[in-house]
PDB file of C-alpha atoms in Angstrom:
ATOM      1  CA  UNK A  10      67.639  62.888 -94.358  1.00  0.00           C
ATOM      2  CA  UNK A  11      64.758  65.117 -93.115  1.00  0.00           C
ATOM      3  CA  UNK A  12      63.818  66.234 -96.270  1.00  0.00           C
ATOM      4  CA  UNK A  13      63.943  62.398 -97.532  1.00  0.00           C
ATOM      5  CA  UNK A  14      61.545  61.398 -94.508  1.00  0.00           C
ATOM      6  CA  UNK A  15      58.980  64.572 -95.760  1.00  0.00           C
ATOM      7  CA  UNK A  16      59.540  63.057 -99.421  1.00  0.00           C
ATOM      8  CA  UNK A  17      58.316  59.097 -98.395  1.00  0.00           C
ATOM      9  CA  UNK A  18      55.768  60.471 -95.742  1.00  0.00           C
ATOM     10  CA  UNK A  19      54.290  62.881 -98.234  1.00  0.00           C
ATOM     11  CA  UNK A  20      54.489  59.763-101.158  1.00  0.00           C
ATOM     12  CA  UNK A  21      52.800  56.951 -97.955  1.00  0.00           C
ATOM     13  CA  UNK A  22      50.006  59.805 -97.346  1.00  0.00           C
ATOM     14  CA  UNK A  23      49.120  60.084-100.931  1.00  0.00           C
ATOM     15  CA  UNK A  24      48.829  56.437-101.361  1.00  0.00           C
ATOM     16  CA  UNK A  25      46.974  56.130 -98.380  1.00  0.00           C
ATOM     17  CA  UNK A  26      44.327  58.611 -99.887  1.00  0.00           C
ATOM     18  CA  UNK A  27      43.975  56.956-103.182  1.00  0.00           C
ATOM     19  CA  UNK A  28      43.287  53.554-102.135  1.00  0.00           C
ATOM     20  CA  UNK A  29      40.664  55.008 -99.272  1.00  0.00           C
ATOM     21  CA  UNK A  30      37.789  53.662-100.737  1.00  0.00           C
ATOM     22  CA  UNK A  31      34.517  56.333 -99.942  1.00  0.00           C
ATOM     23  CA  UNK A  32      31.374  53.728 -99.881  1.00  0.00           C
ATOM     24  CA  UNK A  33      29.107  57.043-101.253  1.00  0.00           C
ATOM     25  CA  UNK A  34      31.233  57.653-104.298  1.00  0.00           C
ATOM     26  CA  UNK A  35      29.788  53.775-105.126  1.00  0.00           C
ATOM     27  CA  UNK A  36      26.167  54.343-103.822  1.00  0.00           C
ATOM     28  CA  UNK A  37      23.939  55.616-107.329  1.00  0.00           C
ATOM     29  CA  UNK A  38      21.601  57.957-105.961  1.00  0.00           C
ATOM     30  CA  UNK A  39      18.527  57.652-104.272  1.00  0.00           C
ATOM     31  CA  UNK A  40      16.404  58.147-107.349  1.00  0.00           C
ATOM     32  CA  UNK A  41      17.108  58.723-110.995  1.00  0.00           C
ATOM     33  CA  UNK A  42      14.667  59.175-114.172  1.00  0.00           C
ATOM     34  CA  UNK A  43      15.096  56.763-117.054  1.00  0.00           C
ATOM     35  CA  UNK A  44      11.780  57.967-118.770  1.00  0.00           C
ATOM     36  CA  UNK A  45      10.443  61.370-118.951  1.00  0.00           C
ATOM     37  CA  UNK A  46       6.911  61.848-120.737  1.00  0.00           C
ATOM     38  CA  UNK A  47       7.065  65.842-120.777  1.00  0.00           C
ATOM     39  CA  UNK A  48       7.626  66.962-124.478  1.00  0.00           C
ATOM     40  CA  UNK A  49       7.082  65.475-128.028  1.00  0.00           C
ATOM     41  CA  UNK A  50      10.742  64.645-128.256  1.00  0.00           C
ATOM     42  CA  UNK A  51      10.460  62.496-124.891  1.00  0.00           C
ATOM     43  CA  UNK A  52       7.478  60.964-126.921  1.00  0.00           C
ATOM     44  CA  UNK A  53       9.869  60.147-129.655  1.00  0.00           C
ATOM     45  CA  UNK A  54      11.240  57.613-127.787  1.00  0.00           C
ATOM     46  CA  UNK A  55       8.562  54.999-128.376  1.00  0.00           C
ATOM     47  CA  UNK A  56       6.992  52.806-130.502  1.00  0.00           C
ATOM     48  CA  UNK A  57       3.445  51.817-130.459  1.00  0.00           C
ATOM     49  CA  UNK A  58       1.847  48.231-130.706  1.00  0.00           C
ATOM     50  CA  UNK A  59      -1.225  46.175-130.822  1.00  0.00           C
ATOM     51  CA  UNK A  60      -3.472  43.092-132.170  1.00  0.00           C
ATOM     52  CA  UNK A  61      -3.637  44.891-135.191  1.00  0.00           C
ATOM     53  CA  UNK A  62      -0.698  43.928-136.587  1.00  0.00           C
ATOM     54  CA  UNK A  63      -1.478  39.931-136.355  1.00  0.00           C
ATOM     55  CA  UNK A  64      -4.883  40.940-137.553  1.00  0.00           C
ATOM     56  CA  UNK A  65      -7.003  42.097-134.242  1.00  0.00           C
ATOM     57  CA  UNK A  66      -8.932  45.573-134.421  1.00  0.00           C
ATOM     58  CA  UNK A  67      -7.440  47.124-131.429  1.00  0.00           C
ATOM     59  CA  UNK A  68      -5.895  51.119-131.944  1.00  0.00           C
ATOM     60  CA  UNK A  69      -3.784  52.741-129.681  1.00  0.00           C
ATOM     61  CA  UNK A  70      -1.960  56.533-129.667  1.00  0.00           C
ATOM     62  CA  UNK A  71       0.339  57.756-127.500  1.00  0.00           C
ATOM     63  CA  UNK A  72       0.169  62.109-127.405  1.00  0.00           C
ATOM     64  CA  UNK A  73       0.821  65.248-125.030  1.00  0.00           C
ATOM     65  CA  UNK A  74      -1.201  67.843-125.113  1.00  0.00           C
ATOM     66  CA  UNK A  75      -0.997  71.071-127.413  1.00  0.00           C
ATOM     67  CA  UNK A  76       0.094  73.518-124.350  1.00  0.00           C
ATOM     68  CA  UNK A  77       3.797  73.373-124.879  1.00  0.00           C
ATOM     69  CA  UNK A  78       6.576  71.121-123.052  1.00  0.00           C
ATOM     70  CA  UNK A  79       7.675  71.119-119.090  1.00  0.00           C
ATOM     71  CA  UNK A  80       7.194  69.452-116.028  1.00  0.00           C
ATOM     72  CA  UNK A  81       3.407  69.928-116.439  1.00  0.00           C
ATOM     73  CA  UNK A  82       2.928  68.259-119.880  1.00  0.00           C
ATOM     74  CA  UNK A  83       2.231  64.410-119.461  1.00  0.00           C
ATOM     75  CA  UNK A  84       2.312  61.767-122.172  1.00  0.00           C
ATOM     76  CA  UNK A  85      -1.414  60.315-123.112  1.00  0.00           C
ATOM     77  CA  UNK A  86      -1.520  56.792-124.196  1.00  0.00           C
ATOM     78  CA  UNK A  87      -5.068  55.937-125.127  1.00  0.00           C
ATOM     79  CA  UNK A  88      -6.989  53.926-127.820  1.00  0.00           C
ATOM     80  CA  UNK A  89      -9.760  50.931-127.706  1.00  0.00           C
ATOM     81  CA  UNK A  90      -9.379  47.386-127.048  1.00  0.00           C
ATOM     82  CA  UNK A  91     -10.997  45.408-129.365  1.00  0.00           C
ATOM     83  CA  UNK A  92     -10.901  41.314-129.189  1.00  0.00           C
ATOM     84  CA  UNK A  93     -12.897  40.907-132.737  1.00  0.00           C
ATOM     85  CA  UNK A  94     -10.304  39.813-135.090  1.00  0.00           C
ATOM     86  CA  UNK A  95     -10.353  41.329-139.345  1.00  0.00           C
ATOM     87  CA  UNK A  96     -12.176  37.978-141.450  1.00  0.00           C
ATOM     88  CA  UNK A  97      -9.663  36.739-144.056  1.00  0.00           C
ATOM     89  CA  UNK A  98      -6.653  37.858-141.432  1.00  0.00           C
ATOM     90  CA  UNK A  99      -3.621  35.645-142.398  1.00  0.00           C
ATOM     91  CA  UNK A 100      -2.844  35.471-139.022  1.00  0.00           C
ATOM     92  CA  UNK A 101      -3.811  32.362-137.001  1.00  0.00           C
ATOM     93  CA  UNK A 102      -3.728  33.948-133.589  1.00  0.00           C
ATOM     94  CA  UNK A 103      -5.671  32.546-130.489  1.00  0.00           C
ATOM     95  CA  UNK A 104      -6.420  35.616-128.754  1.00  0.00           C
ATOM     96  CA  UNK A 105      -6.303  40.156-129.369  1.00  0.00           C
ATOM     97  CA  UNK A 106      -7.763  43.017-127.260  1.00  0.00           C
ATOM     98  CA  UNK A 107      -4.183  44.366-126.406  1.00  0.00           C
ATOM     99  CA  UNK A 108      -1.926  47.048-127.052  1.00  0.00           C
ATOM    100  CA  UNK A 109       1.133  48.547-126.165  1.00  0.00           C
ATOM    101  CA  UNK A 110       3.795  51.306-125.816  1.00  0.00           C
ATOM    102  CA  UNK A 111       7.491  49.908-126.187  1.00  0.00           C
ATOM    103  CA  UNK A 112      10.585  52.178-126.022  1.00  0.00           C
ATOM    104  CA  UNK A 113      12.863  52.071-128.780  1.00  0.00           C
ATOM    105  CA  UNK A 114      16.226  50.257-129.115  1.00  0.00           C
ATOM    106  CA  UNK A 115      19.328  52.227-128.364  1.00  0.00           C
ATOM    107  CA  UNK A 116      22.799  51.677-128.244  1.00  0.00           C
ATOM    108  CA  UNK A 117      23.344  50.769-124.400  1.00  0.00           C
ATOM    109  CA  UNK A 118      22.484  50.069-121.861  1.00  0.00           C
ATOM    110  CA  UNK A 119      20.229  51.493-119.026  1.00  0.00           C
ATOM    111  CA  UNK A 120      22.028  50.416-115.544  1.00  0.00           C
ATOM    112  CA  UNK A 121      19.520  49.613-112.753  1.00  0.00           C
ATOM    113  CA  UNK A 122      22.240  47.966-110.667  1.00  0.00           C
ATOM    114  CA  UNK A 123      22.318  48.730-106.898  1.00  0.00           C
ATOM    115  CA  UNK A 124      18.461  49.962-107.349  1.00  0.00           C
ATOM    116  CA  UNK A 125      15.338  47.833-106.114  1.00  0.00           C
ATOM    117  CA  UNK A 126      12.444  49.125-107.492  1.00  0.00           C
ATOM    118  CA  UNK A 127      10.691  50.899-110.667  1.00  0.00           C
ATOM    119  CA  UNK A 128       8.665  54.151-109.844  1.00  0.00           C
ATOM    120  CA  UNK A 129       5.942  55.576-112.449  1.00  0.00           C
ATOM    121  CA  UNK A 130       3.285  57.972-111.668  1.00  0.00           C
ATOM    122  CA  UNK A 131       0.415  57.929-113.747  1.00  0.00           C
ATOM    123  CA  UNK A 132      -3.375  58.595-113.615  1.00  0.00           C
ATOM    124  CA  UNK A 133      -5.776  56.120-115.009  1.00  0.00           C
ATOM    125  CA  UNK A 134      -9.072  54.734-116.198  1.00  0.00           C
ATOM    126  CA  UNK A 135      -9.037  52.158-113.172  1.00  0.00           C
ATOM    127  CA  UNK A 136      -7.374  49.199-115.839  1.00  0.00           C
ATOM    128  CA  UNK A 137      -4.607  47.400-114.969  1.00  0.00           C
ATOM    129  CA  UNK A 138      -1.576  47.719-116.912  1.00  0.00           C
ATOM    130  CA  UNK A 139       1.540  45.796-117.697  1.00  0.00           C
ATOM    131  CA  UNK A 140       5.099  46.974-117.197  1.00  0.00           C
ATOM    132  CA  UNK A 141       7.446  44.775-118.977  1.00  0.00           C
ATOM    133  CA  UNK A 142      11.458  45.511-118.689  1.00  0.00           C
ATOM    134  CA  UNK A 143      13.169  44.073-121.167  1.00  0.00           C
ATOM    135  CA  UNK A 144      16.918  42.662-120.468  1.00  0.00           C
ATOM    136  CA  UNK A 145      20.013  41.127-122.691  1.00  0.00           C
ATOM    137  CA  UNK A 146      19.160  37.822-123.626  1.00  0.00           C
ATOM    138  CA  UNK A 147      22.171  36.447-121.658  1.00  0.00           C
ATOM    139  CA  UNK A 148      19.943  33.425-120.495  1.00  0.00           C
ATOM    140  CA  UNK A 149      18.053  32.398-123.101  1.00  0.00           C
ATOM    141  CA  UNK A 150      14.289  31.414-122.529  1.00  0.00           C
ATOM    142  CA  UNK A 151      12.749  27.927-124.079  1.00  0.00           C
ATOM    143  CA  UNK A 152      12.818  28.788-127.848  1.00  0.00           C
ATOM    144  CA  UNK A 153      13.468  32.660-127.562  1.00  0.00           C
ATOM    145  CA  UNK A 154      15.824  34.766-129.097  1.00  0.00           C
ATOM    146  CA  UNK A 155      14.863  38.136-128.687  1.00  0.00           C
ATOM    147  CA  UNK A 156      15.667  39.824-125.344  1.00  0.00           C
ATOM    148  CA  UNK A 157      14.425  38.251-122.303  1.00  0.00           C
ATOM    149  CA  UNK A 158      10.615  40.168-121.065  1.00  0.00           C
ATOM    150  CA  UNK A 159       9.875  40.901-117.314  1.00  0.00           C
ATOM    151  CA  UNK A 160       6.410  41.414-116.052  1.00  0.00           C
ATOM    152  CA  UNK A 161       4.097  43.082-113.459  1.00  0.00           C
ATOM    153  CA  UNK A 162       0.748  44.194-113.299  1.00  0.00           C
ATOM    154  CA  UNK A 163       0.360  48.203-111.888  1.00  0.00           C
ATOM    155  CA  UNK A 164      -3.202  49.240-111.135  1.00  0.00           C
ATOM    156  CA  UNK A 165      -4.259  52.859-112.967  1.00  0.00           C
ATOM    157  CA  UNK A 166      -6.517  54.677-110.592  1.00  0.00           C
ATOM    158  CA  UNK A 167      -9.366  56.253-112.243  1.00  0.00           C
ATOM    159  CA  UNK A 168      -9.152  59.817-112.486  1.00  0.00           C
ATOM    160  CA  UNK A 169      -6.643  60.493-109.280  1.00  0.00           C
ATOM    161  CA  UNK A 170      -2.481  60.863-109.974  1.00  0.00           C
ATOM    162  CA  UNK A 171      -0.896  57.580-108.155  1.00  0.00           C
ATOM    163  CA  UNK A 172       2.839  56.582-107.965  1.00  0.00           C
ATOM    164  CA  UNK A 173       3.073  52.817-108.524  1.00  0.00           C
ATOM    165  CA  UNK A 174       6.424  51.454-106.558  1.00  0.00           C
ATOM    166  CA  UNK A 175       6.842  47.831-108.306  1.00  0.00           C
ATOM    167  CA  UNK A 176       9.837  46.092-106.737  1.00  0.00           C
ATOM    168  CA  UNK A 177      12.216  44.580-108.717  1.00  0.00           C
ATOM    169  CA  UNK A 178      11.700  41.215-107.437  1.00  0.00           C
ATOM    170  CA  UNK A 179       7.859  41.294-108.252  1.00  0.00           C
ATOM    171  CA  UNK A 180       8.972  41.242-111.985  1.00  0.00           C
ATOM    172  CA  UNK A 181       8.291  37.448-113.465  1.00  0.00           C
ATOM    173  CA  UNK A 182       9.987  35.977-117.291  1.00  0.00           C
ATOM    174  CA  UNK A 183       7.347  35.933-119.496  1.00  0.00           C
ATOM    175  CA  UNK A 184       7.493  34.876-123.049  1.00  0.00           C
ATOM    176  CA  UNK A 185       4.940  36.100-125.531  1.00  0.00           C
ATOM    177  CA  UNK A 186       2.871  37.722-122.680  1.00  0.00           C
ATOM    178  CA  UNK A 187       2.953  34.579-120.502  1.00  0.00           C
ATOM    179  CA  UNK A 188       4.953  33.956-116.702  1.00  0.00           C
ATOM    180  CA  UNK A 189       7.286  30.951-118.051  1.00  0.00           C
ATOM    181  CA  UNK A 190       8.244  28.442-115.366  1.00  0.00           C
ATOM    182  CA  UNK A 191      12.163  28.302-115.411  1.00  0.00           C
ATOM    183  CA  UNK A 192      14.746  29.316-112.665  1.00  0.00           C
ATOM    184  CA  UNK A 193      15.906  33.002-113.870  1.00  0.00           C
ATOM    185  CA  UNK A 194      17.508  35.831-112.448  1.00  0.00           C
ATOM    186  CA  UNK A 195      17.100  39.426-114.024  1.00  0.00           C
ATOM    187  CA  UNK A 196      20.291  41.426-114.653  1.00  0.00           C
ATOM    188  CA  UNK A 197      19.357  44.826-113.769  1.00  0.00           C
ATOM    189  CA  UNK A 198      22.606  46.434-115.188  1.00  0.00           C
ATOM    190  CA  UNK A 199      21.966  45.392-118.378  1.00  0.00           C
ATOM    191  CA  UNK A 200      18.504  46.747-119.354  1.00  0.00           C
ATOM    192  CA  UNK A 201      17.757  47.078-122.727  1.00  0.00           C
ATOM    193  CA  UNK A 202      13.938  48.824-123.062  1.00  0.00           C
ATOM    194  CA  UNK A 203      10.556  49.019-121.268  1.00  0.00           C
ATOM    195  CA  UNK A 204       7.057  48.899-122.119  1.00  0.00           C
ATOM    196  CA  UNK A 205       3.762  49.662-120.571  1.00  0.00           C
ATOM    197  CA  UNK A 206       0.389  47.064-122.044  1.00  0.00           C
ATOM    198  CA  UNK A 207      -2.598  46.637-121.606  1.00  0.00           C
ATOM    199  CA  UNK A 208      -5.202  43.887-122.161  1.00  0.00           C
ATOM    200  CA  UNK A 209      -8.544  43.076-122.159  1.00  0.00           C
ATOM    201  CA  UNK A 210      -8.645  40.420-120.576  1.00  0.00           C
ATOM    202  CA  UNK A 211      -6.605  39.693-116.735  1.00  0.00           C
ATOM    203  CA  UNK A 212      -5.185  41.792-114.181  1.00  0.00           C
ATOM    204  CA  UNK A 213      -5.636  42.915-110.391  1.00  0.00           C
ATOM    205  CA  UNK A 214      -8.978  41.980-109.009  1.00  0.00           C
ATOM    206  CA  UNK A 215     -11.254  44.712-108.992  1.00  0.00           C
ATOM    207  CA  UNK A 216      -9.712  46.292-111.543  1.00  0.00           C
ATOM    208  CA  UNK A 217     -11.620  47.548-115.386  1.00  0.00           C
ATOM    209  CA  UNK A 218     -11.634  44.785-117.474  1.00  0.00           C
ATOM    210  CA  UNK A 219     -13.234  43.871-120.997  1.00  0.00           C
ATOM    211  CA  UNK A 220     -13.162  45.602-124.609  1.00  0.00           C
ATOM    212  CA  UNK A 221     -13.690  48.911-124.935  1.00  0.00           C
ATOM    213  CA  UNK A 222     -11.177  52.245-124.648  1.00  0.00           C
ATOM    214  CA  UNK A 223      -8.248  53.029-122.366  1.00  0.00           C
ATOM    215  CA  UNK A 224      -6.338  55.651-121.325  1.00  0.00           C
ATOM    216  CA  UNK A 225      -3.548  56.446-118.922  1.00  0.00           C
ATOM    217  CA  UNK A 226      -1.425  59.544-118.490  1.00  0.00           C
ATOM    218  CA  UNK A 227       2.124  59.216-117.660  1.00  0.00           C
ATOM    219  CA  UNK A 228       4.613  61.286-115.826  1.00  0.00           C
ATOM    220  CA  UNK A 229       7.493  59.709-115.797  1.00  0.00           C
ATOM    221  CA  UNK A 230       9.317  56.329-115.127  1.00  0.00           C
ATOM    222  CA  UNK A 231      12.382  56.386-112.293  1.00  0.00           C
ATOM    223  CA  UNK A 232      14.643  53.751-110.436  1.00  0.00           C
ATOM    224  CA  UNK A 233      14.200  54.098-106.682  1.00  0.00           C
ATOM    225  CA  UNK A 234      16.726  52.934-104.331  1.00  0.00           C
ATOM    226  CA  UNK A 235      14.810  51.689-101.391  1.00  0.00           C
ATOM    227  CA  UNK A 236      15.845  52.361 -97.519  1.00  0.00           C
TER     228      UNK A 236
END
């Protein structure tokens, strides 16, 4: 009977222990990187974009230096805004002077659930820039198919390294680069790309503005769990 009694107590205690439920084995951590910009692989991991390709004259690169990889190597996405548009362009477009970085598709998904904010450091020209997240298309905008776009303008300091902490909830639907008015919720755990712009036109107050070139070094991108 004793040994019966150690037998159940043994079997109630090991139960016991596998349905305790430890609330830090559920918390993601404080931080995490989803973008590094430190080698020409990281680089490979984008796409570039622009006016050009609807027939504006806008050019954009996106490099890292020739002094190897590592922490101290930053990505360098540069080029010159333009808003003249080619003559005999096929395209019947209303407006250029932009450009853009966009990472590329994957298979996957990048999980921002239980995180409130998106982190990049970066040193500027003093423009204001765009970052867009990009989510499954799981609530479809008026008369879009593609993924569903989130927006917010992050000032580029001229010449001084700043970390940019955009909340999660500053991040409005947009369709084709404009804040659509519709009641939508962003689904953090199902994030499908990101993108950094920039325009010509627009932006924070104070802020560079008007044709002519950009550049911005980047760092890296994180999610930051907020107190």
């Amino acid at each position: 009977m004793s040994r019966f009694r150690s037998l159940l107590q043994a079997s109630v205690n090991a139960t016991k222990k596998a349905l305790t439920w430890n609330a830090e084995e559920w918390v993601p951590p404080t931080e995490k990187y989803i973008y590094k910009f430190h080698s020409k692989e990281d680089l490979k991991k984008w796409h570039l974009y622009s006016d050009s390709e609807y027939g504006g004259l806008s050019s954009a690169s996106l490099e890292i230096p020739d002094r190897g990889n590592g922490p101290d190597c930053t990505g360098i996405f540069s080029g010159n805004l333009s808003v003249d548009i080619s003559e005999g362009s096929k395209w019947n477009i209303s407006r250029s002077g932009f450009c853009g970085m966009r990472s590329k598709k994957f298979d996957g998904f990048i999980d921002l659930d239980g995180y409130d904010a998106i982190v990049l450091r970066l040193r500027g020209d003093g423009r204001c820039y765009i970052s867009t997240i990009y989510t499954e298309n799981w609530v479809n905008s008026p008369g879009q198919a593609e993924d569903n776009s989130w927006q917010a303008f992050v000032f580029a300091p001229k010449d001084s390294w700043y970390t940019a902490k955009i909340p999660l909830a500053r991040y409005l639907p947009t369709w084709r680069g404009n804040v659509i008015d519709v009641e939508m919720e962003m689904n953090p755990g199902r994030v499908v790309g990101m993108s950094l712009s920039v325009n010509a036109e627009g932006g924070a107050v104070g802020s560079k503005t008007g044709a002519g070139d950009f550049r911005v070094e980047i760092d890296w991108i994180k999610a930051l769990r907020l107190p």
